[in-house]
PDB file of C-alpha atoms in Angstrom:
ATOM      1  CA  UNK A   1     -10.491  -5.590 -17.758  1.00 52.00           C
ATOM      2  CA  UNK A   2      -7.805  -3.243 -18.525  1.00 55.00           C
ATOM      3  CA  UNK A   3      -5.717  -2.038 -15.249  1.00 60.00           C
ATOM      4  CA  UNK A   4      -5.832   1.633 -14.597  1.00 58.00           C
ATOM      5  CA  UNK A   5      -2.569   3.131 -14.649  1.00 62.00           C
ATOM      6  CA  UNK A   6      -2.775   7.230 -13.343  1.00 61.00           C
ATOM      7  CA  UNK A   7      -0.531   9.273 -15.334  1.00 62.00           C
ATOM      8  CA  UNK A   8       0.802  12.444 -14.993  1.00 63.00           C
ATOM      9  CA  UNK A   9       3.059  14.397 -17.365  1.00 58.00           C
ATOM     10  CA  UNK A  10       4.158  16.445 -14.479  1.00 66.00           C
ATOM     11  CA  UNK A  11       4.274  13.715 -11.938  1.00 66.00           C
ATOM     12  CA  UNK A  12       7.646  12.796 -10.671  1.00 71.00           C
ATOM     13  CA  UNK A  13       8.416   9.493  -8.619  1.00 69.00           C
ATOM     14  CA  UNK A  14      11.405   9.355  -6.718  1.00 77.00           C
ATOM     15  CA  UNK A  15      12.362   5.821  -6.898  1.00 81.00           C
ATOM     16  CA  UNK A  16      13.700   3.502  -3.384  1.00 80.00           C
ATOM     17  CA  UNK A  17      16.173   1.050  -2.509  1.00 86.00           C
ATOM     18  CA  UNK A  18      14.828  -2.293  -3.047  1.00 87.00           C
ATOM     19  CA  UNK A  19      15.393  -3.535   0.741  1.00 87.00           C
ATOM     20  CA  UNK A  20      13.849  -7.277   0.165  1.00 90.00           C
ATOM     21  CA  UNK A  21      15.914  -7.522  -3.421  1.00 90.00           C
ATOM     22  CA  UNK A  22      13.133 -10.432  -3.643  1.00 91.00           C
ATOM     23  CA  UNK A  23      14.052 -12.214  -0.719  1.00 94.00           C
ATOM     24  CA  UNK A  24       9.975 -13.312   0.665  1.00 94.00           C
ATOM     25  CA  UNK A  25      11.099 -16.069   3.231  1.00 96.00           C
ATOM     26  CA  UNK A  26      10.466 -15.480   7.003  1.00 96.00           C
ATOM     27  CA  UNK A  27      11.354 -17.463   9.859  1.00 97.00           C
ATOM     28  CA  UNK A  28       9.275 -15.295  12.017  1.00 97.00           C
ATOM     29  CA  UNK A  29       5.880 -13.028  12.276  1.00 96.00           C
ATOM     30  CA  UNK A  30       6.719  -9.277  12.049  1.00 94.00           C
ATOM     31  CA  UNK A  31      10.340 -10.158  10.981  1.00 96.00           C
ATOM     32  CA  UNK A  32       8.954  -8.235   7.322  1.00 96.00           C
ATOM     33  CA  UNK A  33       6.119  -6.518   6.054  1.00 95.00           C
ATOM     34  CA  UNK A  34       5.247  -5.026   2.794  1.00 94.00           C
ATOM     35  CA  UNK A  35       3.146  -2.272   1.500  1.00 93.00           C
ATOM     36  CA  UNK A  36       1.054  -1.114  -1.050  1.00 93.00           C
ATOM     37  CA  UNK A  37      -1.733   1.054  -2.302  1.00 94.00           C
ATOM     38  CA  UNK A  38      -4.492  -0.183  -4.261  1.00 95.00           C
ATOM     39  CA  UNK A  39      -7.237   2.124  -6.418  1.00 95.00           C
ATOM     40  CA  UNK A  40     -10.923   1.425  -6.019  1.00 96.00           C
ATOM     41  CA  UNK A  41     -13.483   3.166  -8.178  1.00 96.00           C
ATOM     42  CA  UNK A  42     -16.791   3.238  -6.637  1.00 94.00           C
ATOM     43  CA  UNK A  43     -19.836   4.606  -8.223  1.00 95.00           C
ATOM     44  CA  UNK A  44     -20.587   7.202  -5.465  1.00 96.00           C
ATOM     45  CA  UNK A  45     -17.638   8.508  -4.642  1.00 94.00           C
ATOM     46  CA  UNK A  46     -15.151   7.586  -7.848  1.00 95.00           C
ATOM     47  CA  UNK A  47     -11.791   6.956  -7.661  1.00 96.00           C
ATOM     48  CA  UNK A  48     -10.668   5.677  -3.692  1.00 97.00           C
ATOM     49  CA  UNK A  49      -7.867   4.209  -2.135  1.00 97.00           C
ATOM     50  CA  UNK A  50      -6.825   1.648   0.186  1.00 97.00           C
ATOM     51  CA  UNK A  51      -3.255   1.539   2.284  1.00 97.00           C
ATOM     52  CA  UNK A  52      -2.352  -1.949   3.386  1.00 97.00           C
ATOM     53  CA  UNK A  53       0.565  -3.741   5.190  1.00 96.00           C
ATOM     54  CA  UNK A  54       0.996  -7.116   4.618  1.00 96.00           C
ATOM     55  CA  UNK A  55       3.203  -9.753   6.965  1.00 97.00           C
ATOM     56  CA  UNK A  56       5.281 -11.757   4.583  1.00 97.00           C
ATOM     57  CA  UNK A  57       5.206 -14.448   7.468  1.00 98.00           C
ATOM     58  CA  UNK A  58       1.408 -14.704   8.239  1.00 97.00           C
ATOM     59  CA  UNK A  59       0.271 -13.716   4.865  1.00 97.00           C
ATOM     60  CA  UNK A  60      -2.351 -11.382   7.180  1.00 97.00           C
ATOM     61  CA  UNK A  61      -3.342  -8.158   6.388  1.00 97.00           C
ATOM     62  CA  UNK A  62      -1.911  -6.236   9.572  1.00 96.00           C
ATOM     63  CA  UNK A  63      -3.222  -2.910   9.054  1.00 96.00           C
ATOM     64  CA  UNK A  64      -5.208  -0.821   6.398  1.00 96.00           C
ATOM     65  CA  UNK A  65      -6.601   2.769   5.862  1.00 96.00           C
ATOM     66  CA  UNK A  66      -9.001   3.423   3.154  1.00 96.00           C
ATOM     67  CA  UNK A  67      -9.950   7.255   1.473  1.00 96.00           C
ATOM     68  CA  UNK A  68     -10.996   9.262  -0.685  1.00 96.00           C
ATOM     69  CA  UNK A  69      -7.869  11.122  -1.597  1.00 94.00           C
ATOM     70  CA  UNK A  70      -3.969   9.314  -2.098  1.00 93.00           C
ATOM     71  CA  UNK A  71      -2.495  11.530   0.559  1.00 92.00           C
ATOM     72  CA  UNK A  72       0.643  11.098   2.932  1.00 92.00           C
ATOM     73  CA  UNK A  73      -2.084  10.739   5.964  1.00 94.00           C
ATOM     74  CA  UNK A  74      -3.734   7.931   4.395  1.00 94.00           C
ATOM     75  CA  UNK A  75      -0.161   6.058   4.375  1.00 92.00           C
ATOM     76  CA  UNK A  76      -0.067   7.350   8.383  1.00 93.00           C
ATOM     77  CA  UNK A  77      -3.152   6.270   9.512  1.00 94.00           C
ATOM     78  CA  UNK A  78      -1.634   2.556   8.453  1.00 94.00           C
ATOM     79  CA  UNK A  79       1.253   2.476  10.532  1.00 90.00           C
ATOM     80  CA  UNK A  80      -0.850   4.235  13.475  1.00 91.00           C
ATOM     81  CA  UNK A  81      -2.914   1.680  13.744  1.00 88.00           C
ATOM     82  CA  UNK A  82      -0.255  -0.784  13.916  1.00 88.00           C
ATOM     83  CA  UNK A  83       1.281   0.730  17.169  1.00 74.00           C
TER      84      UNK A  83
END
């Protein structure tokens, strides 16, 4: 199956500093945590989207927000929940 990739000819992505430069170990829980969003196409509602956070330590999903729209509140909701 071929990955979908969403372009945009007027999208612009404003790149970040690579903060882990690749560096996965822990010595702790919460000492890092990554992030990412995922697209899910579903028959009834089409293209959706999950927000996750990730523990490099406990390999555990620590938080997660799921929508119907990629929005800054979907990212939010995430880190809400993790307070």
């Amino acid at each position: 199956m071929k990955k979908y990739r969403p372009t945009s000819s007027s999208a612009q992505v404003e790149e970040r500093e690579n903060l882990l430069e690749q560096d996965f170990e822990t010595t702790t829980i919460n000492e890092k945590w990554v992030a990412d969003i995922t697209y899910i196409h579903t028959r009834r509602d089409g293209w959706c989207y999950l927000a996750s956070v990730l523990d490099l330590h406990t390999k555990k999903i620590e938080g997660y927000s799921f929508s119907k729209s990629m929005t800054t509140p979907l990212v939010l909701r995430v880190f809400t929940k993790l307070n």
